[in-house]
């Protein structure tokens, strides 16, 4: 009989994969993957593997969870080594935005995975629970990848800022005073839409490093100045 392996791929940067994950990607007969597995990670899959897309997104699922289970069992029953690659998954700590907000405190840090669709409700509920509208917040799309992007805004404006920026999933939200420690933080009450070019330049991952003379970045103040 075959075997089934479940592997989480993390935020999207191949550098966070384990050696065992790479071994399986280079040896499995069949690989089931979703849309949250980055192209950079899929490049580690060997050419002879049978690739089956089982992605899901809001309002549309290519296959139900039961159908995915059936595929895993079917191929394993035929003696194949089957790998289920999973990208970001929902944080299972809370079932509703109200329950999550009830656990938040003014001086705590709240990190929300896969909550983009519920962001307007979440931010409103947090404020109803007593979290100040000016609390620093950021939404990070495709973090750690070449396409990463960050939108900073106070909590009370985060949902609007994210909508204006057109962020798509996967997007992670972080809410709390810790956000103000980022070198990219634009200042209390301000907004900033920071692209991958700027993020990579400051944090050393980048493809096109910027000099300290670049007018779009003020490293002394630790803020991002949009010059466009």
mmCIF file with all atom_site columns, C-alpha atoms in Angstrom:
data_model
loop_
_atom_site.group_PDB
_atom_site.id
_atom_site.type_symbol
_atom_site.label_atom_id
_atom_site.label_alt_id
_atom_site.label_comp_id
_atom_site.label_asym_id
_atom_site.label_entity_id
_atom_site.label_seq_id
_atom_site.pdbx_PDB_ins_code
_atom_site.Cartn_x
_atom_site.Cartn_y
_atom_site.Cartn_z
_atom_site.occupancy
_atom_site.B_iso_or_equiv
_atom_site.pdbx_formal_charge
_atom_site.auth_seq_id
_atom_site.auth_comp_id
_atom_site.auth_asym_id
_atom_site.auth_atom_id
_atom_site.pdbx_PDB_model_num
ATOM 1   C CA . UNK A 1 1   ? 0.000   0.000  0.000   1.00 0.00 ? 1   UNK A CA 1
ATOM 2   C CA . UNK A 1 2   ? 0.990   3.589  -0.528  1.00 0.00 ? 2   UNK A CA 1
ATOM 3   C CA . UNK A 1 3   ? 1.380   6.384  1.990   1.00 0.00 ? 3   UNK A CA 1
ATOM 4   C CA . UNK A 1 4   ? -0.136  9.837  2.452   1.00 0.00 ? 4   UNK A CA 1
ATOM 5   C CA . UNK A 1 5   ? 1.878   12.769 3.774   1.00 0.00 ? 5   UNK A CA 1
ATOM 6   C CA . UNK A 1 6   ? 0.491   16.143 4.841   1.00 0.00 ? 6   UNK A CA 1
ATOM 7   C CA . UNK A 1 7   ? 2.932   19.045 4.567   1.00 0.00 ? 7   UNK A CA 1
ATOM 8   C CA . UNK A 1 8   ? 2.328   22.682 5.466   1.00 0.00 ? 8   UNK A CA 1
ATOM 9   C CA . UNK A 1 9   ? 4.339   25.048 3.284   1.00 0.00 ? 9   UNK A CA 1
ATOM 10  C CA . UNK A 1 10  ? 4.362   28.036 5.627   1.00 0.00 ? 10  UNK A CA 1
ATOM 11  C CA . UNK A 1 11  ? 4.019   31.646 4.492   1.00 0.00 ? 11  UNK A CA 1
ATOM 12  C CA . UNK A 1 12  ? 5.362   31.080 0.983   1.00 0.00 ? 12  UNK A CA 1
ATOM 13  C CA . UNK A 1 13  ? 9.133   31.562 1.151   1.00 0.00 ? 13  UNK A CA 1
ATOM 14  C CA . UNK A 1 14  ? 10.883  28.257 0.248   1.00 0.00 ? 14  UNK A CA 1
ATOM 15  C CA . UNK A 1 15  ? 13.536  29.090 2.814   1.00 0.00 ? 15  UNK A CA 1
ATOM 16  C CA . UNK A 1 16  ? 11.129  28.039 5.553   1.00 0.00 ? 16  UNK A CA 1
ATOM 17  C CA . UNK A 1 17  ? 10.573  24.535 4.174   1.00 0.00 ? 17  UNK A CA 1
ATOM 18  C CA . UNK A 1 18  ? 11.998  21.607 6.107   1.00 0.00 ? 18  UNK A CA 1
ATOM 19  C CA . UNK A 1 19  ? 14.416  19.203 4.464   1.00 0.00 ? 19  UNK A CA 1
ATOM 20  C CA . UNK A 1 20  ? 11.810  16.456 4.834   1.00 0.00 ? 20  UNK A CA 1
ATOM 21  C CA . UNK A 1 21  ? 9.242   18.542 2.972   1.00 0.00 ? 21  UNK A CA 1
ATOM 22  C CA . UNK A 1 22  ? 11.644  19.027 0.069   1.00 0.00 ? 22  UNK A CA 1
ATOM 23  C CA . UNK A 1 23  ? 12.480  15.307 0.045   1.00 0.00 ? 23  UNK A CA 1
ATOM 24  C CA . UNK A 1 24  ? 8.794   14.446 -0.275  1.00 0.00 ? 24  UNK A CA 1
ATOM 25  C CA . UNK A 1 25  ? 8.231   17.034 -3.003  1.00 0.00 ? 25  UNK A CA 1
ATOM 26  C CA . UNK A 1 26  ? 11.050  15.473 -4.983  1.00 0.00 ? 26  UNK A CA 1
ATOM 27  C CA . UNK A 1 27  ? 9.891   11.883 -4.542  1.00 0.00 ? 27  UNK A CA 1
ATOM 28  C CA . UNK A 1 28  ? 6.079   11.726 -4.219  1.00 0.00 ? 28  UNK A CA 1
ATOM 29  C CA . UNK A 1 29  ? 4.109   10.109 -7.039  1.00 0.00 ? 29  UNK A CA 1
ATOM 30  C CA . UNK A 1 30  ? 1.042   12.327 -6.631  1.00 0.00 ? 30  UNK A CA 1
ATOM 31  C CA . UNK A 1 31  ? 0.826   15.848 -5.183  1.00 0.00 ? 31  UNK A CA 1
ATOM 32  C CA . UNK A 1 32  ? -2.384  17.612 -4.218  1.00 0.00 ? 32  UNK A CA 1
ATOM 33  C CA . UNK A 1 33  ? -1.894  21.344 -3.696  1.00 0.00 ? 33  UNK A CA 1
ATOM 34  C CA . UNK A 1 34  ? -3.949  24.497 -3.181  1.00 0.00 ? 34  UNK A CA 1
ATOM 35  C CA . UNK A 1 35  ? -3.708  28.068 -4.435  1.00 0.00 ? 35  UNK A CA 1
ATOM 36  C CA . UNK A 1 36  ? -1.868  29.196 -1.290  1.00 0.00 ? 36  UNK A CA 1
ATOM 37  C CA . UNK A 1 37  ? 1.197   27.131 -2.160  1.00 0.00 ? 37  UNK A CA 1
ATOM 38  C CA . UNK A 1 38  ? 3.535   29.606 -3.866  1.00 0.00 ? 38  UNK A CA 1
ATOM 39  C CA . UNK A 1 39  ? 5.028   29.034 -7.313  1.00 0.00 ? 39  UNK A CA 1
ATOM 40  C CA . UNK A 1 40  ? 8.499   29.259 -5.768  1.00 0.00 ? 40  UNK A CA 1
ATOM 41  C CA . UNK A 1 41  ? 7.710   26.253 -3.580  1.00 0.00 ? 41  UNK A CA 1
ATOM 42  C CA . UNK A 1 42  ? 6.126   24.289 -6.428  1.00 0.00 ? 42  UNK A CA 1
ATOM 43  C CA . UNK A 1 43  ? 9.418   24.572 -8.312  1.00 0.00 ? 43  UNK A CA 1
ATOM 44  C CA . UNK A 1 44  ? 10.838  21.956 -5.908  1.00 0.00 ? 44  UNK A CA 1
ATOM 45  C CA . UNK A 1 45  ? 8.375   19.325 -7.174  1.00 0.00 ? 45  UNK A CA 1
ATOM 46  C CA . UNK A 1 46  ? 9.969   16.806 -9.540  1.00 0.00 ? 46  UNK A CA 1
ATOM 47  C CA . UNK A 1 47  ? 8.788   16.745 -13.148 1.00 0.00 ? 47  UNK A CA 1
ATOM 48  C CA . UNK A 1 48  ? 7.329   13.226 -13.070 1.00 0.00 ? 48  UNK A CA 1
ATOM 49  C CA . UNK A 1 49  ? 4.833   13.928 -10.257 1.00 0.00 ? 49  UNK A CA 1
ATOM 50  C CA . UNK A 1 50  ? 1.103   13.893 -10.978 1.00 0.00 ? 50  UNK A CA 1
ATOM 51  C CA . UNK A 1 51  ? -0.126  17.352 -9.924  1.00 0.00 ? 51  UNK A CA 1
ATOM 52  C CA . UNK A 1 52  ? -3.747  17.796 -8.802  1.00 0.00 ? 52  UNK A CA 1
ATOM 53  C CA . UNK A 1 53  ? -5.076  21.241 -7.920  1.00 0.00 ? 53  UNK A CA 1
ATOM 54  C CA . UNK A 1 54  ? -7.567  21.236 -5.035  1.00 0.00 ? 54  UNK A CA 1
ATOM 55  C CA . UNK A 1 55  ? -7.610  24.947 -4.233  1.00 0.00 ? 55  UNK A CA 1
ATOM 56  C CA . UNK A 1 56  ? -10.342 26.816 -2.415  1.00 0.00 ? 56  UNK A CA 1
ATOM 57  C CA . UNK A 1 57  ? -11.295 30.444 -2.255  1.00 0.00 ? 57  UNK A CA 1
ATOM 58  C CA . UNK A 1 58  ? -14.221 32.394 -0.905  1.00 0.00 ? 58  UNK A CA 1
ATOM 59  C CA . UNK A 1 59  ? -17.387 31.317 -2.685  1.00 0.00 ? 59  UNK A CA 1
ATOM 60  C CA . UNK A 1 60  ? -15.715 28.669 -4.824  1.00 0.00 ? 60  UNK A CA 1
ATOM 61  C CA . UNK A 1 61  ? -14.158 25.294 -4.044  1.00 0.00 ? 61  UNK A CA 1
ATOM 62  C CA . UNK A 1 62  ? -12.722 23.158 -6.812  1.00 0.00 ? 62  UNK A CA 1
ATOM 63  C CA . UNK A 1 63  ? -13.247 20.079 -4.624  1.00 0.00 ? 63  UNK A CA 1
ATOM 64  C CA . UNK A 1 64  ? -14.939 19.467 -1.300  1.00 0.00 ? 64  UNK A CA 1
ATOM 65  C CA . UNK A 1 65  ? -12.904 18.205 1.644   1.00 0.00 ? 65  UNK A CA 1
ATOM 66  C CA . UNK A 1 66  ? -14.556 14.801 1.302   1.00 0.00 ? 66  UNK A CA 1
ATOM 67  C CA . UNK A 1 67  ? -13.514 14.645 -2.353  1.00 0.00 ? 67  UNK A CA 1
ATOM 68  C CA . UNK A 1 68  ? -9.940  15.516 -1.396  1.00 0.00 ? 68  UNK A CA 1
ATOM 69  C CA . UNK A 1 69  ? -9.940  12.698 1.171   1.00 0.00 ? 69  UNK A CA 1
ATOM 70  C CA . UNK A 1 70  ? -11.242 10.289 -1.468  1.00 0.00 ? 70  UNK A CA 1
ATOM 71  C CA . UNK A 1 71  ? -8.421  11.239 -3.836  1.00 0.00 ? 71  UNK A CA 1
ATOM 72  C CA . UNK A 1 72  ? -5.805  10.705 -1.133  1.00 0.00 ? 72  UNK A CA 1
ATOM 73  C CA . UNK A 1 73  ? -7.220  7.268  -0.308  1.00 0.00 ? 73  UNK A CA 1
ATOM 74  C CA . UNK A 1 74  ? -7.660  6.303  -3.961  1.00 0.00 ? 74  UNK A CA 1
ATOM 75  C CA . UNK A 1 75  ? -4.053  6.986  -4.966  1.00 0.00 ? 75  UNK A CA 1
ATOM 76  C CA . UNK A 1 76  ? -2.609  5.552  -1.759  1.00 0.00 ? 76  UNK A CA 1
ATOM 77  C CA . UNK A 1 77  ? -4.728  2.441  -2.276  1.00 0.00 ? 77  UNK A CA 1
ATOM 78  C CA . UNK A 1 78  ? -3.035  1.974  -5.631  1.00 0.00 ? 78  UNK A CA 1
ATOM 79  C CA . UNK A 1 79  ? 0.365   1.983  -3.941  1.00 0.00 ? 79  UNK A CA 1
ATOM 80  C CA . UNK A 1 80  ? 1.330   5.576  -4.653  1.00 0.00 ? 80  UNK A CA 1
ATOM 81  C CA . UNK A 1 81  ? 3.155   7.958  -2.335  1.00 0.00 ? 81  UNK A CA 1
ATOM 82  C CA . UNK A 1 82  ? 0.778   10.900 -2.033  1.00 0.00 ? 82  UNK A CA 1
ATOM 83  C CA . UNK A 1 83  ? 1.671   14.351 -0.777  1.00 0.00 ? 83  UNK A CA 1
ATOM 84  C CA . UNK A 1 84  ? -0.923  16.905 0.269   1.00 0.00 ? 84  UNK A CA 1
ATOM 85  C CA . UNK A 1 85  ? 0.698   20.343 0.160   1.00 0.00 ? 85  UNK A CA 1
ATOM 86  C CA . UNK A 1 86  ? -1.127  23.008 2.146   1.00 0.00 ? 86  UNK A CA 1
ATOM 87  C CA . UNK A 1 87  ? -0.432  26.717 2.136   1.00 0.00 ? 87  UNK A CA 1
ATOM 88  C CA . UNK A 1 88  ? -1.652  29.138 4.790   1.00 0.00 ? 88  UNK A CA 1
ATOM 89  C CA . UNK A 1 89  ? -4.460  27.729 6.882   1.00 0.00 ? 89  UNK A CA 1
ATOM 90  C CA . UNK A 1 90  ? -7.003  29.435 9.088   1.00 0.00 ? 90  UNK A CA 1
ATOM 91  C CA . UNK A 1 91  ? -6.006  30.068 12.685  1.00 0.00 ? 91  UNK A CA 1
ATOM 92  C CA . UNK A 1 92  ? -8.302  27.704 14.545  1.00 0.00 ? 92  UNK A CA 1
ATOM 93  C CA . UNK A 1 93  ? -8.207  29.489 17.903  1.00 0.00 ? 93  UNK A CA 1
ATOM 94  C CA . UNK A 1 94  ? -11.583 31.221 17.601  1.00 0.00 ? 94  UNK A CA 1
ATOM 95  C CA . UNK A 1 95  ? -14.767 30.427 15.708  1.00 0.00 ? 95  UNK A CA 1
ATOM 96  C CA . UNK A 1 96  ? -16.202 33.949 15.344  1.00 0.00 ? 96  UNK A CA 1
ATOM 97  C CA . UNK A 1 97  ? -14.933 37.504 15.157  1.00 0.00 ? 97  UNK A CA 1
ATOM 98  C CA . UNK A 1 98  ? -16.903 38.333 18.300  1.00 0.00 ? 98  UNK A CA 1
ATOM 99  C CA . UNK A 1 99  ? -15.220 35.528 20.240  1.00 0.00 ? 99  UNK A CA 1
ATOM 100 C CA . UNK A 1 100 ? -11.800 36.616 19.003  1.00 0.00 ? 100 UNK A CA 1
ATOM 101 C CA . UNK A 1 101 ? -12.461 40.263 19.837  1.00 0.00 ? 101 UNK A CA 1
ATOM 102 C CA . UNK A 1 102 ? -13.619 39.356 23.329  1.00 0.00 ? 102 UNK A CA 1
ATOM 103 C CA . UNK A 1 103 ? -10.142 37.995 24.089  1.00 0.00 ? 103 UNK A CA 1
ATOM 104 C CA . UNK A 1 104 ? -8.360  41.104 22.837  1.00 0.00 ? 104 UNK A CA 1
ATOM 105 C CA . UNK A 1 105 ? -7.029  43.690 25.267  1.00 0.00 ? 105 UNK A CA 1
ATOM 106 C CA . UNK A 1 106 ? -5.808  47.210 24.657  1.00 0.00 ? 106 UNK A CA 1
ATOM 107 C CA . UNK A 1 107 ? -2.137  46.404 25.224  1.00 0.00 ? 107 UNK A CA 1
ATOM 108 C CA . UNK A 1 108 ? -2.134  42.955 23.631  1.00 0.00 ? 108 UNK A CA 1
ATOM 109 C CA . UNK A 1 109 ? -1.031  41.935 20.150  1.00 0.00 ? 109 UNK A CA 1
ATOM 110 C CA . UNK A 1 110 ? -3.613  40.322 17.894  1.00 0.00 ? 110 UNK A CA 1
ATOM 111 C CA . UNK A 1 111 ? -2.560  38.361 14.800  1.00 0.00 ? 111 UNK A CA 1
ATOM 112 C CA . UNK A 1 112 ? -5.301  37.234 12.412  1.00 0.00 ? 112 UNK A CA 1
ATOM 113 C CA . UNK A 1 113 ? -4.697  34.649 9.697   1.00 0.00 ? 113 UNK A CA 1
ATOM 114 C CA . UNK A 1 114 ? -7.041  34.298 6.723   1.00 0.00 ? 114 UNK A CA 1
ATOM 115 C CA . UNK A 1 115 ? -9.432  36.932 8.060   1.00 0.00 ? 115 UNK A CA 1
ATOM 116 C CA . UNK A 1 116 ? -9.524  39.291 5.105   1.00 0.00 ? 116 UNK A CA 1
ATOM 117 C CA . UNK A 1 117 ? -13.199 38.743 4.306   1.00 0.00 ? 117 UNK A CA 1
ATOM 118 C CA . UNK A 1 118 ? -14.213 39.414 7.905   1.00 0.00 ? 118 UNK A CA 1
ATOM 119 C CA . UNK A 1 119 ? -11.941 42.423 8.413   1.00 0.00 ? 119 UNK A CA 1
ATOM 120 C CA . UNK A 1 120 ? -14.658 45.144 8.491   1.00 0.00 ? 120 UNK A CA 1
ATOM 121 C CA . UNK A 1 121 ? -16.635 43.174 11.062  1.00 0.00 ? 121 UNK A CA 1
ATOM 122 C CA . UNK A 1 122 ? -13.528 42.353 13.076  1.00 0.00 ? 122 UNK A CA 1
ATOM 123 C CA . UNK A 1 123 ? -12.238 45.910 13.310  1.00 0.00 ? 123 UNK A CA 1
ATOM 124 C CA . UNK A 1 124 ? -15.685 47.225 14.256  1.00 0.00 ? 124 UNK A CA 1
ATOM 125 C CA . UNK A 1 125 ? -16.117 44.536 16.909  1.00 0.00 ? 125 UNK A CA 1
ATOM 126 C CA . UNK A 1 126 ? -12.678 45.208 18.383  1.00 0.00 ? 126 UNK A CA 1
ATOM 127 C CA . UNK A 1 127 ? -13.543 48.870 18.755  1.00 0.00 ? 127 UNK A CA 1
ATOM 128 C CA . UNK A 1 128 ? -16.863 47.950 20.366  1.00 0.00 ? 128 UNK A CA 1
ATOM 129 C CA . UNK A 1 129 ? -14.829 45.863 22.843  1.00 0.00 ? 129 UNK A CA 1
ATOM 130 C CA . UNK A 1 130 ? -12.826 48.944 23.819  1.00 0.00 ? 130 UNK A CA 1
ATOM 131 C CA . UNK A 1 131 ? -9.762  48.748 21.549  1.00 0.00 ? 131 UNK A CA 1
ATOM 132 C CA . UNK A 1 132 ? -8.876  52.319 20.553  1.00 0.00 ? 132 UNK A CA 1
ATOM 133 C CA . UNK A 1 133 ? -9.461  53.298 16.910  1.00 0.00 ? 133 UNK A CA 1
ATOM 134 C CA . UNK A 1 134 ? -5.926  54.743 16.698  1.00 0.00 ? 134 UNK A CA 1
ATOM 135 C CA . UNK A 1 135 ? -4.285  51.427 17.693  1.00 0.00 ? 135 UNK A CA 1
ATOM 136 C CA . UNK A 1 136 ? -1.511  50.671 15.146  1.00 0.00 ? 136 UNK A CA 1
ATOM 137 C CA . UNK A 1 137 ? -2.368  47.928 12.660  1.00 0.00 ? 137 UNK A CA 1
ATOM 138 C CA . UNK A 1 138 ? -0.984  46.398 9.495   1.00 0.00 ? 138 UNK A CA 1
ATOM 139 C CA . UNK A 1 139 ? -2.183  43.981 6.815   1.00 0.00 ? 139 UNK A CA 1
ATOM 140 C CA . UNK A 1 140 ? 0.549   41.953 5.096   1.00 0.00 ? 140 UNK A CA 1
ATOM 141 C CA . UNK A 1 141 ? -0.220  40.272 1.768   1.00 0.00 ? 141 UNK A CA 1
ATOM 142 C CA . UNK A 1 142 ? 1.934   37.337 0.600   1.00 0.00 ? 142 UNK A CA 1
ATOM 143 C CA . UNK A 1 143 ? 4.443   37.895 3.371   1.00 0.00 ? 143 UNK A CA 1
ATOM 144 C CA . UNK A 1 144 ? 8.022   36.614 2.847   1.00 0.00 ? 144 UNK A CA 1
ATOM 145 C CA . UNK A 1 145 ? 7.500   36.324 -0.934  1.00 0.00 ? 145 UNK A CA 1
ATOM 146 C CA . UNK A 1 146 ? 8.749   38.525 -3.757  1.00 0.00 ? 146 UNK A CA 1
ATOM 147 C CA . UNK A 1 147 ? 5.227   39.956 -4.069  1.00 0.00 ? 147 UNK A CA 1
ATOM 148 C CA . UNK A 1 148 ? 4.759   40.873 -0.421  1.00 0.00 ? 148 UNK A CA 1
ATOM 149 C CA . UNK A 1 149 ? 3.000   44.113 0.381   1.00 0.00 ? 149 UNK A CA 1
ATOM 150 C CA . UNK A 1 150 ? 2.077   45.835 3.641   1.00 0.00 ? 150 UNK A CA 1
ATOM 151 C CA . UNK A 1 151 ? -0.681  48.332 4.388   1.00 0.00 ? 151 UNK A CA 1
ATOM 152 C CA . UNK A 1 152 ? -0.355  50.266 7.637   1.00 0.00 ? 152 UNK A CA 1
ATOM 153 C CA . UNK A 1 153 ? -3.301  52.122 9.137   1.00 0.00 ? 153 UNK A CA 1
ATOM 154 C CA . UNK A 1 154 ? -4.890  52.792 12.518  1.00 0.00 ? 154 UNK A CA 1
ATOM 155 C CA . UNK A 1 155 ? -7.382  50.107 13.523  1.00 0.00 ? 155 UNK A CA 1
ATOM 156 C CA . UNK A 1 156 ? -10.364 52.327 12.790  1.00 0.00 ? 156 UNK A CA 1
ATOM 157 C CA . UNK A 1 157 ? -9.228  52.805 9.178   1.00 0.00 ? 157 UNK A CA 1
ATOM 158 C CA . UNK A 1 158 ? -7.619  49.437 8.460   1.00 0.00 ? 158 UNK A CA 1
ATOM 159 C CA . UNK A 1 159 ? -10.556 47.853 6.623   1.00 0.00 ? 159 UNK A CA 1
ATOM 160 C CA . UNK A 1 160 ? -10.932 50.901 4.364   1.00 0.00 ? 160 UNK A CA 1
ATOM 161 C CA . UNK A 1 161 ? -7.182  51.106 3.724   1.00 0.00 ? 161 UNK A CA 1
ATOM 162 C CA . UNK A 1 162 ? -7.018  47.421 2.796   1.00 0.00 ? 162 UNK A CA 1
ATOM 163 C CA . UNK A 1 163 ? -9.969  47.765 0.431   1.00 0.00 ? 163 UNK A CA 1
ATOM 164 C CA . UNK A 1 164 ? -8.460  50.877 -1.188  1.00 0.00 ? 164 UNK A CA 1
ATOM 165 C CA . UNK A 1 165 ? -5.175  49.004 -1.676  1.00 0.00 ? 165 UNK A CA 1
ATOM 166 C CA . UNK A 1 166 ? -6.941  46.020 -3.216  1.00 0.00 ? 166 UNK A CA 1
ATOM 167 C CA . UNK A 1 167 ? -5.171  43.431 -1.063  1.00 0.00 ? 167 UNK A CA 1
ATOM 168 C CA . UNK A 1 168 ? -6.017  39.794 -1.788  1.00 0.00 ? 168 UNK A CA 1
ATOM 169 C CA . UNK A 1 169 ? -5.547  36.620 0.211   1.00 0.00 ? 169 UNK A CA 1
ATOM 170 C CA . UNK A 1 170 ? -3.363  35.313 1.640   1.00 0.00 ? 170 UNK A CA 1
ATOM 171 C CA . UNK A 1 171 ? -3.201  38.337 3.931   1.00 0.00 ? 171 UNK A CA 1
ATOM 172 C CA . UNK A 1 172 ? -2.255  38.393 7.595   1.00 0.00 ? 172 UNK A CA 1
ATOM 173 C CA . UNK A 1 173 ? -3.365  41.169 9.945   1.00 0.00 ? 173 UNK A CA 1
ATOM 174 C CA . UNK A 1 174 ? -1.488  42.343 13.025  1.00 0.00 ? 174 UNK A CA 1
ATOM 175 C CA . UNK A 1 175 ? -3.072  44.747 15.499  1.00 0.00 ? 175 UNK A CA 1
ATOM 176 C CA . UNK A 1 176 ? -1.378  46.283 18.534  1.00 0.00 ? 176 UNK A CA 1
ATOM 177 C CA . UNK A 1 177 ? 1.281   48.725 19.668  1.00 0.00 ? 177 UNK A CA 1
ATOM 178 C CA . UNK A 1 178 ? 4.015   46.333 18.507  1.00 0.00 ? 178 UNK A CA 1
ATOM 179 C CA . UNK A 1 179 ? 3.204   47.399 14.924  1.00 0.00 ? 179 UNK A CA 1
ATOM 180 C CA . UNK A 1 180 ? 4.616   50.856 15.697  1.00 0.00 ? 180 UNK A CA 1
ATOM 181 C CA . UNK A 1 181 ? 8.068   49.298 16.185  1.00 0.00 ? 181 UNK A CA 1
ATOM 182 C CA . UNK A 1 182 ? 8.371   48.508 12.476  1.00 0.00 ? 182 UNK A CA 1
ATOM 183 C CA . UNK A 1 183 ? 10.846  50.671 10.529  1.00 0.00 ? 183 UNK A CA 1
ATOM 184 C CA . UNK A 1 184 ? 8.066   51.055 7.979   1.00 0.00 ? 184 UNK A CA 1
ATOM 185 C CA . UNK A 1 185 ? 5.502   52.433 10.458  1.00 0.00 ? 185 UNK A CA 1
ATOM 186 C CA . UNK A 1 186 ? 4.255   55.773 9.062   1.00 0.00 ? 186 UNK A CA 1
ATOM 187 C CA . UNK A 1 187 ? 3.426   57.367 12.414  1.00 0.00 ? 187 UNK A CA 1
ATOM 188 C CA . UNK A 1 188 ? 0.386   57.515 14.680  1.00 0.00 ? 188 UNK A CA 1
ATOM 189 C CA . UNK A 1 189 ? -2.854  57.932 12.754  1.00 0.00 ? 189 UNK A CA 1
ATOM 190 C CA . UNK A 1 190 ? -1.153  57.751 9.354   1.00 0.00 ? 190 UNK A CA 1
ATOM 191 C CA . UNK A 1 191 ? -1.500  55.276 6.503   1.00 0.00 ? 191 UNK A CA 1
ATOM 192 C CA . UNK A 1 192 ? 1.144   53.720 4.256   1.00 0.00 ? 192 UNK A CA 1
ATOM 193 C CA . UNK A 1 193 ? 0.960   51.237 1.390   1.00 0.00 ? 193 UNK A CA 1
ATOM 194 C CA . UNK A 1 194 ? 4.422   49.669 1.217   1.00 0.00 ? 194 UNK A CA 1
ATOM 195 C CA . UNK A 1 195 ? 5.435   47.580 -1.788  1.00 0.00 ? 195 UNK A CA 1
ATOM 196 C CA . UNK A 1 196 ? 7.840   44.638 -1.946  1.00 0.00 ? 196 UNK A CA 1
ATOM 197 C CA . UNK A 1 197 ? 10.630  46.804 -3.368  1.00 0.00 ? 197 UNK A CA 1
ATOM 198 C CA . UNK A 1 198 ? 10.680  48.927 -0.207  1.00 0.00 ? 198 UNK A CA 1
ATOM 199 C CA . UNK A 1 199 ? 10.213  46.015 2.205   1.00 0.00 ? 199 UNK A CA 1
ATOM 200 C CA . UNK A 1 200 ? 12.990  43.973 0.631   1.00 0.00 ? 200 UNK A CA 1
ATOM 201 C CA . UNK A 1 201 ? 15.361  46.940 0.543   1.00 0.00 ? 201 UNK A CA 1
ATOM 202 C CA . UNK A 1 202 ? 15.001  47.684 4.254   1.00 0.00 ? 202 UNK A CA 1
ATOM 203 C CA . UNK A 1 203 ? 15.039  44.112 5.518   1.00 0.00 ? 203 UNK A CA 1
ATOM 204 C CA . UNK A 1 204 ? 17.787  42.829 3.254   1.00 0.00 ? 204 UNK A CA 1
ATOM 205 C CA . UNK A 1 205 ? 15.800  40.305 1.195   1.00 0.00 ? 205 UNK A CA 1
ATOM 206 C CA . UNK A 1 206 ? 15.596  42.517 -1.799  1.00 0.00 ? 206 UNK A CA 1
ATOM 207 C CA . UNK A 1 207 ? 16.155  42.251 -5.447  1.00 0.00 ? 207 UNK A CA 1
ATOM 208 C CA . UNK A 1 208 ? 16.897  45.962 -5.965  1.00 0.00 ? 208 UNK A CA 1
ATOM 209 C CA . UNK A 1 209 ? 18.580  47.445 -2.881  1.00 0.00 ? 209 UNK A CA 1
ATOM 210 C CA . UNK A 1 210 ? 18.014  51.145 -2.260  1.00 0.00 ? 210 UNK A CA 1
ATOM 211 C CA . UNK A 1 211 ? 20.675  53.551 -1.057  1.00 0.00 ? 211 UNK A CA 1
ATOM 212 C CA . UNK A 1 212 ? 20.149  55.585 2.095   1.00 0.00 ? 212 UNK A CA 1
ATOM 213 C CA . UNK A 1 213 ? 19.823  58.622 -0.172  1.00 0.00 ? 213 UNK A CA 1
ATOM 214 C CA . UNK A 1 214 ? 16.632  57.322 -1.759  1.00 0.00 ? 214 UNK A CA 1
ATOM 215 C CA . UNK A 1 215 ? 14.005  60.044 -1.004  1.00 0.00 ? 215 UNK A CA 1
ATOM 216 C CA . UNK A 1 216 ? 11.246  57.491 -0.488  1.00 0.00 ? 216 UNK A CA 1
ATOM 217 C CA . UNK A 1 217 ? 12.884  56.114 2.674   1.00 0.00 ? 217 UNK A CA 1
ATOM 218 C CA . UNK A 1 218 ? 13.831  57.939 5.864   1.00 0.00 ? 218 UNK A CA 1
ATOM 219 C CA . UNK A 1 219 ? 15.728  55.338 7.856   1.00 0.00 ? 219 UNK A CA 1
ATOM 220 C CA . UNK A 1 220 ? 16.518  57.715 10.728  1.00 0.00 ? 220 UNK A CA 1
ATOM 221 C CA . UNK A 1 221 ? 12.863  58.223 11.473  1.00 0.00 ? 221 UNK A CA 1
ATOM 222 C CA . UNK A 1 222 ? 12.028  54.602 10.697  1.00 0.00 ? 222 UNK A CA 1
ATOM 223 C CA . UNK A 1 223 ? 9.168   55.658 8.467   1.00 0.00 ? 223 UNK A CA 1
ATOM 224 C CA . UNK A 1 224 ? 8.235   55.062 4.860   1.00 0.00 ? 224 UNK A CA 1
ATOM 225 C CA . UNK A 1 225 ? 7.817   58.237 2.792   1.00 0.00 ? 225 UNK A CA 1
ATOM 226 C CA . UNK A 1 226 ? 5.756   57.756 -0.306  1.00 0.00 ? 226 UNK A CA 1
ATOM 227 C CA . UNK A 1 227 ? 7.253   59.929 -3.019  1.00 0.00 ? 227 UNK A CA 1
ATOM 228 C CA . UNK A 1 228 ? 5.013   58.882 -5.855  1.00 0.00 ? 228 UNK A CA 1
#
